[in-house]
Amino acid sequence: MKVTGPAVLWERTSADKAVRSFEDAYAVVSGQLSALAEDNPIFEAHLEMLQDPMVTDTVQANMAAGMQPLKALDSAGNAIASMFAGIDDEYLAARVDDVRDIFRRLRDAMTGNSSPQAEFPEGGILVAEELLPSDTSKIDFSKVRGILCAKGSTTSHVCIIARSKGVPIRVGADISGIREGDPVEVEDPLVGGQEEVVSKLRAAGRKVYVNAGSISDIEAGIAAGADGVGLFRTEFLFIGRDSEPGAEEQESIYSQALLSCGGKPLTLRTLDVGGDKRIPYIEIPAEENPFLGLRGVRLTLARPELFRTQLKAVLAAARSVRALRPEWFADQSPLRLMLPMVCLPKEIRQVRAILEDIDPGYRGLVSLGIMIETPAAVLGAEALAAECDFFSIGTNDLTQYVMAADRGNPGVAYLYDSYNPAVQSAVRAAVRAAHSAGIPAGICGELASDPLATEMLVSSGLDSFSLSKL
Ligand code: PEP
Ligand code: MG
């Protein structure tokens, strides 16, 4: 899909003249954050941080030392951000972005600049250097017509979310000469070309699933005719809050998700964080190579309480929905539990042991599958297939690990190519291993939605395709 519209710069070059005092700007920002906090806990945390006396004290001390008000603000913001960055505590260090956000708001309020997040004009094209997962939760996608980003990869968090909302996005764009209001164009083959993909897949007799990050994504996908959900990224329930959702909250969401599928398969992926997806309240010791570190099932197995809460909630949701709609479970449960970042058969056995311990009847409630995302999973696919009920190929990560190219690093973007014969040969090898073991293999990476890849992927023998949006 190609869209055009006026550029709205995410990071505006702020005017250098204050039109409001710091105290008045503080009151304005306080009001903005109080209103935003009603719907989103991120802003509640921002409000608390704003109210920390350190903010006002540092700015006022700078002014008392003779600095101009804007300079005093910038200098206080930098000092507080560096202080957080230097703290030897993952949770606090991760709050640097929050500090920057608050000081940007204060600066906008002092200079009279309107913050793009707060007043995004309907139909604009968002232009940014980089959009991090924490930025993504602030974007009102209903107003954004398209997104241009200088950094990031086609499988970065913001791309996944934008496409799931039907918003075209281009990363790796040259945004250097673009000014506020300039007419800009975004072309994204992964948005809007889905009818063609769906009809080719249907003609080839493949199941067409949809990827989802929320109940509304599930509802929209099923309403658009999906045969089920091929990937429910449960980490979105954990992002943008101060503590993990409890067992009851999770059970209610998973039950709603199952009910929204109306008996069609729901592939629920267990919490997939670590790597570039950090959650402040899930502490991970500093790592040299986070993408090779504690992420996906490695992390959840290392945090039994966190994992057990999620698995308990999944099984309880399956039980309660089965009591309501036993016919959905008659042949096979519609709930497919899926593990991310699996490398070893032992990891699957460990998860089975936890499931068995929570509920010895778990096999009637869920089937258990894995994502194929690592070279180890491809090369060891035969042994993995013997332990589980299905494979789903995650080409977003599989590409990064086969090509040894970080999915978010523009410097190696030329290597991050899901069409590369090495990646495609990995896809075919995984499908062959699944079929020899008598289990199905699907794909749920972004490549599944690419109209240019459909024929190649169909000929690999993949049984199902889970698209970013239908
Ligand atoms: C993948 O890696 O292909 C995938 C679907 O998972 P995510 O993009 O959430 O890492
Ligand atoms: Mg992945």
Coordinates of C-alpha atoms and ligand atoms in Angstrom, one line a residue:
M1 CA 0.0 0.0 0.0
K2 CA 1.2 3.5 -0.8
V3 CA 0.1 6.5 1.2
T4 CA 1.0 10.2 1.1
G5 CA 0.5 13.0 3.6
P6 CA 2.2 15.9 5.4
A7 CA 5.3 15.0 7.5
V8 CA 4.9 15.2 11.2
L9 CA 8.3 15.1 12.9
W10 CA 8.5 12.9 16.0
E11 CA 11.4 14.8 17.5
R12 CA 10.7 18.4 16.6
T13 CA 13.5 20.9 16.8
S14 CA 12.2 22.8 19.7
A15 CA 12.2 26.6 19.5
D16 CA 14.9 28.2 21.6
K17 CA 12.8 30.9 23.2
A18 CA 10.7 30.3 26.3
V19 CA 7.2 31.7 26.1
R20 CA 6.1 30.3 29.5
S21 CA 7.9 30.2 32.8
F22 CA 9.1 26.8 34.1
E23 CA 6.4 26.9 36.8
D24 CA 3.6 27.4 34.3
A25 CA 5.0 24.8 32.0
Y26 CA 5.1 22.4 35.0
A27 CA 1.4 22.9 35.7
V28 CA 0.6 22.3 32.0
V29 CA 2.6 19.1 31.9
S30 CA 1.2 18.0 35.2
G31 CA -2.4 18.4 33.7
Q32 CA -1.5 16.5 30.5
L33 CA 0.0 13.6 32.4
S34 CA -2.8 13.3 34.8
A35 CA -5.3 13.1 31.9
L36 CA -3.1 10.5 30.1
A37 CA -2.5 8.5 33.2
E38 CA -6.2 7.5 33.4
D39 CA -5.8 5.2 30.3
N40 CA -2.2 4.2 30.4
P41 CA 0.0 3.3 33.4
I42 CA 3.1 4.5 31.6
F43 CA 1.9 8.1 32.1
E44 CA 1.1 7.4 35.7
A45 CA 4.8 6.6 36.2
H46 CA 5.7 9.7 34.3
L47 CA 3.5 11.8 36.5
E48 CA 5.1 10.3 39.6
M49 CA 8.6 11.1 38.2
L50 CA 7.6 14.6 37.4
Q51 CA 6.4 15.1 41.0
D52 CA 9.8 14.0 42.4
P53 CA 11.2 17.2 44.0
M54 CA 14.5 16.5 42.3
V55 CA 13.0 17.7 39.0
T56 CA 11.9 21.1 40.2
D57 CA 14.8 21.5 42.6
T58 CA 17.4 20.9 39.9
V59 CA 15.8 23.3 37.4
Q60 CA 15.4 26.0 40.1
A61 CA 19.0 25.6 41.3
N62 CA 20.3 26.0 37.8
M63 CA 18.2 29.2 37.3
A64 CA 19.4 30.5 40.7
A65 CA 23.0 29.9 39.5
G66 CA 22.2 32.3 36.6
M67 CA 21.2 30.0 33.8
Q68 CA 18.5 31.0 31.3
P69 CA 15.3 29.1 32.0
L70 CA 15.5 26.8 28.9
K71 CA 19.2 26.2 29.5
A72 CA 18.4 25.4 33.1
L73 CA 15.7 22.9 32.0
D74 CA 17.9 21.2 29.5
S75 CA 20.8 21.0 31.8
A76 CA 18.6 19.5 34.6
G77 CA 17.2 17.0 32.2
N78 CA 20.6 15.9 31.0
A79 CA 21.9 15.6 34.6
I80 CA 19.0 13.6 35.8
A81 CA 19.0 11.3 32.8
S82 CA 22.8 10.6 33.2
M83 CA 22.2 9.9 36.9
F84 CA 19.6 7.3 36.0
A85 CA 21.8 5.8 33.2
G86 CA 24.6 5.4 35.7
I87 CA 22.7 3.5 38.3
D88 CA 23.7 -0.1 38.5
D89 CA 20.1 -1.4 38.5
E90 CA 18.4 -2.5 35.3
Y91 CA 15.0 -1.2 36.3
L92 CA 16.2 2.3 37.2
A93 CA 18.6 2.5 34.3
A94 CA 15.7 1.7 32.0
R95 CA 13.9 4.8 33.2
V96 CA 16.2 7.2 31.3
D97 CA 13.8 7.3 28.4
D98 CA 11.0 8.3 30.8
V99 CA 13.2 11.2 32.1
R100 CA 13.8 12.3 28.5
D101 CA 10.1 12.2 27.7
I102 CA 9.2 14.3 30.7
F103 CA 11.8 16.9 30.0
R104 CA 10.8 17.0 26.3
R105 CA 7.2 17.7 27.4
L106 CA 8.4 20.4 29.8
R107 CA 10.4 22.0 27.0
D108 CA 7.5 21.9 24.6
A109 CA 5.3 23.5 27.2
M110 CA 7.9 26.3 27.8
T111 CA 8.5 27.1 24.2
G112 CA 4.8 26.6 23.1
N113 CA 5.8 23.7 20.8
S114 CA 3.0 21.1 20.5
S115 CA 4.2 17.6 21.2
P116 CA 3.6 15.3 18.2
Q117 CA 2.4 12.5 20.5
A118 CA -0.2 14.7 22.2
E119 CA -1.6 16.5 19.1
F120 CA -0.9 14.3 16.2
P121 CA -2.9 15.7 13.2
E122 CA -5.2 13.2 11.5
G123 CA -3.7 11.8 8.3
G124 CA -0.1 12.9 8.9
I125 CA 3.0 10.8 8.2
L126 CA 5.1 10.2 11.3
V127 CA 8.7 10.8 10.6
A128 CA 11.2 9.6 13.2
E129 CA 14.9 8.8 13.6
E130 CA 14.0 5.7 15.6
L131 CA 10.9 4.4 17.4
L132 CA 11.6 2.2 20.4
P133 CA 9.0 -0.1 22.0
S134 CA 8.4 2.5 24.7
D135 CA 7.6 5.1 22.0
T136 CA 5.2 2.8 20.2
S137 CA 2.8 2.7 23.1
K138 CA 2.4 6.5 22.8
I139 CA 1.4 6.6 19.1
D140 CA -2.2 7.0 18.3
F141 CA -2.3 4.7 15.2
S142 CA -5.9 5.7 14.4
K143 CA -4.6 9.1 13.4
V144 CA -1.3 8.1 11.7
R145 CA -1.5 7.5 7.9
G146 CA 2.0 6.2 7.6
I147 CA 5.4 6.0 9.3
L148 CA 8.9 6.7 8.0
C149 CA 11.8 5.7 10.2
A150 CA 15.5 6.1 9.7
K151 CA 16.6 3.3 12.0
G152 CA 15.1 -0.2 12.7
S153 CA 14.3 -3.2 10.7
T154 CA 11.2 -4.5 8.9
T155 CA 10.6 -6.8 11.8
S156 CA 11.1 -4.3 14.6
H157 CA 8.5 -3.9 17.3
V158 CA 7.1 -0.7 15.7
C159 CA 6.8 -2.4 12.3
I160 CA 4.9 -5.3 13.8
I161 CA 2.4 -3.1 15.6
A162 CA 2.0 -0.6 12.7
R163 CA 1.2 -3.4 10.3
S164 CA -1.2 -5.0 12.7
K165 CA -3.1 -1.7 12.6
G166 CA -2.9 -1.5 8.8
V167 CA -0.5 1.5 8.9
P168 CA 2.2 1.4 6.2
I169 CA 5.7 1.8 7.5
R170 CA 9.2 2.1 6.0
V171 CA 12.4 1.8 7.9
G172 CA 15.9 2.6 6.8
A173 CA 14.5 5.7 5.1
D174 CA 16.6 8.8 4.5
I175 CA 14.7 11.4 6.5
S176 CA 17.5 14.0 6.7
G177 CA 16.0 16.6 4.5
I178 CA 12.4 16.2 5.6
R179 CA 10.8 19.2 7.4
E180 CA 7.6 19.5 9.3
G181 CA 4.6 19.6 6.8
D182 CA 6.6 18.4 3.7
P183 CA 4.5 16.1 1.6
V184 CA 5.9 12.5 2.0
E185 CA 5.1 9.1 0.7
V186 CA 5.3 5.7 2.3
E187 CA 5.1 2.5 0.4
D188 CA 4.7 -0.8 2.3
P189 CA 4.1 -4.0 0.3
L190 CA 3.2 -5.8 3.6
V191 CA 0.2 -3.6 4.2
G192 CA -2.9 -3.8 2.0
G193 CA -1.6 -6.5 -0.4
Q194 CA -3.2 -9.1 1.7
E195 CA -6.1 -10.0 -0.5
E196 CA -3.7 -11.2 -3.1
V197 CA -1.7 -13.3 -0.6
V198 CA -4.9 -14.7 0.9
S199 CA -6.4 -15.7 -2.4
K200 CA -3.2 -17.4 -3.5
L201 CA -3.0 -19.3 -0.2
R202 CA -6.6 -20.4 -0.4
A203 CA -6.1 -21.6 -3.9
A204 CA -3.1 -23.6 -2.7
G205 CA -5.3 -25.1 0.1
R206 CA -3.3 -23.5 3.0
K207 CA -4.7 -22.4 6.3
V208 CA -4.7 -18.6 6.7
Y209 CA -4.2 -17.4 10.3
V210 CA -3.6 -14.0 11.6
N211 CA -1.0 -12.6 14.1
A212 CA -2.4 -10.7 17.1
G213 CA -1.1 -8.7 20.1
S214 CA -4.5 -7.9 21.7
I215 CA -8.1 -9.1 21.9
S216 CA -9.1 -6.4 19.3
D217 CA -6.5 -7.8 16.9
I218 CA -8.0 -11.2 17.3
E219 CA -11.6 -10.0 16.8
A220 CA -10.6 -8.0 13.7
G221 CA -8.7 -11.0 12.2
I222 CA -11.5 -13.5 12.8
A223 CA -14.1 -11.0 11.5
A224 CA -11.9 -10.6 8.3
G225 CA -12.1 -14.4 7.8
A226 CA -9.0 -15.8 9.4
D227 CA -9.0 -19.5 10.1
G228 CA -7.6 -18.8 13.5
V229 CA -4.8 -17.0 15.3
G230 CA -1.3 -18.3 14.3
L231 CA 0.5 -16.1 16.8
F232 CA -0.8 -14.3 19.8
R233 CA 2.1 -12.3 21.2
T234 CA 1.3 -12.4 24.9
E235 CA 4.2 -10.1 25.7
F236 CA 2.1 -7.1 24.8
L237 CA 0.0 -7.8 27.9
F238 CA 3.2 -7.3 30.0
I239 CA 4.6 -4.2 28.2
G240 CA 3.8 -0.6 29.3
R241 CA 2.9 -1.4 32.9
D242 CA 4.7 -1.4 36.3
S243 CA 4.1 -5.0 37.3
E244 CA 3.2 -8.2 35.6
P245 CA -0.5 -9.0 35.1
G246 CA -1.7 -11.4 37.8
A247 CA -3.1 -15.0 37.2
E248 CA -6.7 -13.8 37.2
E249 CA -6.1 -11.0 34.8
Q250 CA -4.2 -13.3 32.5
E251 CA -6.9 -16.0 32.7
S252 CA -9.6 -13.5 31.8
I253 CA -7.6 -12.3 28.8
Y254 CA -6.8 -15.8 27.5
S255 CA -10.5 -16.8 28.0
Q256 CA -11.6 -13.8 26.0
A257 CA -9.0 -14.6 23.3
L258 CA -10.3 -18.2 23.0
L259 CA -13.9 -17.1 23.0
S260 CA -13.1 -14.4 20.3
C261 CA -11.8 -17.2 18.1
G262 CA -15.1 -19.0 18.3
G263 CA -13.7 -22.5 18.3
K264 CA -11.0 -21.8 15.7
P265 CA -7.4 -22.4 16.7
L266 CA -5.7 -19.8 19.0
T267 CA -1.9 -20.1 19.0
L268 CA -0.8 -18.5 22.3
R269 CA 2.9 -17.8 22.5
T270 CA 4.3 -17.8 26.0
L271 CA 6.0 -14.6 27.1
D272 CA 8.7 -13.7 24.7
V273 CA 10.9 -11.0 26.2
G274 CA 14.6 -10.4 26.5
G275 CA 16.7 -9.4 23.5
D276 CA 15.5 -6.0 22.4
K277 CA 12.2 -6.4 24.3
R278 CA 12.9 -5.3 27.9
I279 CA 10.3 -5.0 30.6
P280 CA 11.5 -2.8 33.5
Y281 CA 10.0 -5.1 36.2
I282 CA 11.5 -8.3 34.7
E283 CA 15.1 -7.8 35.6
I284 CA 17.7 -9.4 33.4
P285 CA 21.4 -9.1 34.4
A286 CA 23.4 -6.9 32.0
E287 CA 24.3 -9.0 28.9
E288 CA 27.0 -8.5 26.3
N289 CA 24.8 -10.0 23.6
P290 CA 21.1 -9.8 24.6
F291 CA 19.9 -11.5 21.4
L292 CA 22.1 -14.5 22.4
G293 CA 21.1 -14.2 26.0
L294 CA 18.2 -14.8 28.3
R295 CA 15.2 -14.4 26.0
G296 CA 12.1 -16.3 25.1
V297 CA 11.7 -19.7 26.7
R298 CA 15.2 -19.4 28.3
L299 CA 14.0 -16.5 30.3
T300 CA 10.7 -18.0 31.3
L301 CA 12.3 -21.2 32.4
A302 CA 14.8 -19.2 34.5
R303 CA 11.8 -17.3 36.2
P304 CA 9.6 -20.2 37.3
E305 CA 7.2 -18.0 39.2
L306 CA 6.5 -15.8 36.2
F307 CA 6.2 -18.7 33.9
R308 CA 4.0 -20.8 36.2
T309 CA 1.6 -17.9 36.6
Q310 CA 1.2 -17.6 32.8
L311 CA 0.9 -21.4 32.3
K312 CA -1.6 -21.7 35.1
A313 CA -3.7 -18.9 33.6
V314 CA -3.6 -20.5 30.2
L315 CA -4.8 -23.9 31.5
A316 CA -7.4 -22.3 33.7
A317 CA -8.7 -20.3 30.7
A318 CA -8.8 -23.5 28.6
R319 CA -10.7 -25.3 31.4
S320 CA -13.3 -22.6 31.8
V321 CA -13.9 -22.2 28.1
R322 CA -14.1 -26.0 27.7
A323 CA -16.8 -26.0 30.4
L324 CA -18.8 -23.4 28.4
R325 CA -18.2 -24.8 24.9
P326 CA -17.2 -28.5 25.2
E327 CA -17.9 -29.0 21.5
W328 CA -14.9 -26.9 20.6
F329 CA -12.7 -29.4 22.4
A330 CA -14.3 -32.5 21.1
D331 CA -11.7 -33.5 18.4
Q332 CA -8.8 -31.4 19.5
S333 CA -8.3 -28.4 21.7
P334 CA -8.4 -25.1 19.8
L335 CA -5.7 -23.8 22.2
R336 CA -2.2 -24.2 20.9
L337 CA 0.5 -23.2 23.3
M338 CA 3.7 -22.1 21.6
L339 CA 7.2 -21.7 23.0
P340 CA 9.6 -19.0 21.5
M341 CA 13.4 -19.4 21.0
V342 CA 13.5 -23.1 21.6
C343 CA 16.9 -24.8 20.9
L344 CA 16.8 -28.0 22.8
P345 CA 14.4 -30.9 23.3
K346 CA 15.1 -30.6 27.0
E347 CA 13.4 -27.1 27.0
I348 CA 10.2 -28.7 25.7
R349 CA 10.4 -31.5 28.3
Q350 CA 10.9 -28.9 31.0
V351 CA 7.8 -27.0 30.0
R352 CA 5.8 -30.3 29.8
A353 CA 6.9 -31.1 33.3
I354 CA 5.6 -27.8 34.6
L355 CA 2.3 -28.2 32.7
E356 CA 1.9 -31.7 34.1
D357 CA 2.6 -30.4 37.6
I358 CA 0.0 -27.7 37.3
D359 CA -2.6 -29.9 35.7
P360 CA -2.0 -33.6 34.9
G361 CA -4.9 -33.4 32.4
Y362 CA -3.2 -30.6 30.4
R363 CA -2.9 -32.6 27.2
G364 CA -6.7 -32.4 26.7
L365 CA -6.6 -28.7 27.2
V366 CA -3.7 -27.6 24.9
S367 CA -1.4 -28.8 22.3
L368 CA 2.2 -27.8 22.6
G369 CA 4.3 -26.4 19.7
I370 CA 7.5 -24.4 19.2
M371 CA 8.8 -21.6 17.1
I372 CA 11.6 -22.5 14.8
E373 CA 13.8 -19.4 15.1
T374 CA 17.3 -20.6 15.6
P375 CA 19.8 -22.6 13.6
A376 CA 19.9 -25.2 16.4
A377 CA 16.1 -25.7 16.1
V378 CA 16.5 -26.2 12.3
L379 CA 19.5 -28.6 12.6
G380 CA 18.0 -30.4 15.5
A381 CA 14.4 -30.3 14.1
E382 CA 14.0 -34.1 14.1
A383 CA 14.6 -34.4 17.8
L384 CA 12.4 -31.4 18.6
A385 CA 9.6 -32.7 16.4
A386 CA 9.5 -35.8 18.5
E387 CA 8.7 -33.8 21.6
C388 CA 6.0 -31.4 20.3
D389 CA 2.8 -31.1 18.3
F390 CA 3.6 -28.4 15.8
F391 CA 6.2 -26.1 14.4
S392 CA 5.8 -22.5 13.5
I393 CA 8.7 -20.8 11.7
G394 CA 9.6 -17.4 13.0
T395 CA 11.4 -16.0 10.0
N396 CA 12.0 -12.6 11.8
D397 CA 14.4 -14.2 14.2
L398 CA 15.4 -17.2 12.0
T399 CA 16.8 -14.7 9.5
Q400 CA 18.8 -12.8 12.1
Y401 CA 20.3 -16.0 13.6
V402 CA 21.0 -17.8 10.3
M403 CA 22.6 -14.6 8.8
A404 CA 24.2 -13.6 12.1
A405 CA 22.8 -10.1 11.4
D406 CA 20.9 -8.2 14.2
R407 CA 17.4 -7.6 13.1
G408 CA 17.5 -4.0 14.3
N409 CA 20.9 -2.9 13.1
P410 CA 20.8 -0.8 9.9
G411 CA 24.6 -1.4 9.3
V412 CA 23.9 -5.1 8.6
A413 CA 20.5 -4.7 6.9
Y414 CA 21.9 -6.0 3.6
L415 CA 22.5 -9.3 5.4
Y416 CA 19.1 -9.4 7.1
D417 CA 17.3 -10.9 4.2
S418 CA 14.7 -13.6 4.6
Y419 CA 14.9 -14.4 0.8
N420 CA 18.5 -15.5 1.2
P421 CA 18.9 -19.1 0.0
A422 CA 20.4 -20.0 3.4
V423 CA 17.2 -18.9 5.2
Q424 CA 15.0 -20.5 2.7
S425 CA 16.9 -23.8 2.9
A426 CA 16.4 -23.6 6.7
V427 CA 12.7 -23.1 6.2
R428 CA 12.5 -26.2 3.9
A429 CA 14.6 -28.3 6.3
A430 CA 12.3 -27.5 9.2
V431 CA 9.2 -28.3 7.2
R432 CA 10.7 -31.7 6.1
A433 CA 11.5 -32.6 9.6
A434 CA 8.0 -31.7 10.8
H435 CA 6.3 -33.7 8.1
S436 CA 8.6 -36.8 8.7
A437 CA 7.4 -36.7 12.3
G438 CA 3.8 -36.3 11.2
I439 CA 3.3 -32.8 12.6
P440 CA 2.3 -29.6 10.8
A441 CA 4.6 -26.7 10.1
G442 CA 3.4 -23.1 9.7
I443 CA 5.1 -19.7 9.4
C444 CA 4.3 -16.7 11.5
G445 CA 7.2 -14.3 10.7
E446 CA 6.5 -11.1 8.7
L447 CA 7.7 -12.9 5.5
A448 CA 4.3 -14.8 5.5
S449 CA 2.6 -11.5 4.5
D450 CA 4.9 -10.7 1.7
P451 CA 3.1 -11.1 -1.6
L452 CA 6.4 -11.7 -3.4
A453 CA 7.3 -14.6 -1.1
T454 CA 4.0 -16.5 -1.2
E455 CA 4.7 -18.9 -4.0
M456 CA 8.2 -19.7 -2.7
L457 CA 6.8 -20.4 0.7
V458 CA 3.9 -22.5 -0.5
S459 CA 6.3 -24.6 -2.5
S460 CA 8.3 -25.2 0.7
G461 CA 5.4 -27.2 1.9
L462 CA 4.3 -25.0 4.8
D463 CA 0.9 -26.0 6.0
S464 CA -0.3 -22.6 7.4
F465 CA 0.5 -18.9 7.1
S466 CA -0.1 -16.4 9.8
L467 CA -0.3 -12.9 8.4
S468 CA 0.3 -9.6 10.2
K469 CA -3.1 -8.4 9.3
L470 CA -6.0 -9.7 7.2
Ligands
PEP1 C1 9.7 -14.3 14.5 O1 10.8 -14.2 15.1 O2 9.5 -14.5 13.3 C2 8.4 -14.0 15.3 C3 7.2 -14.1 14.7 O3 8.5 -13.5 16.6 P1 8.8 -12.0 17.0 O4 8.8 -11.2 15.7 O5 7.8 -11.6 17.9 O6 10.2 -12.2 17.6
MG2 MG 10.8 -14.2 17.3

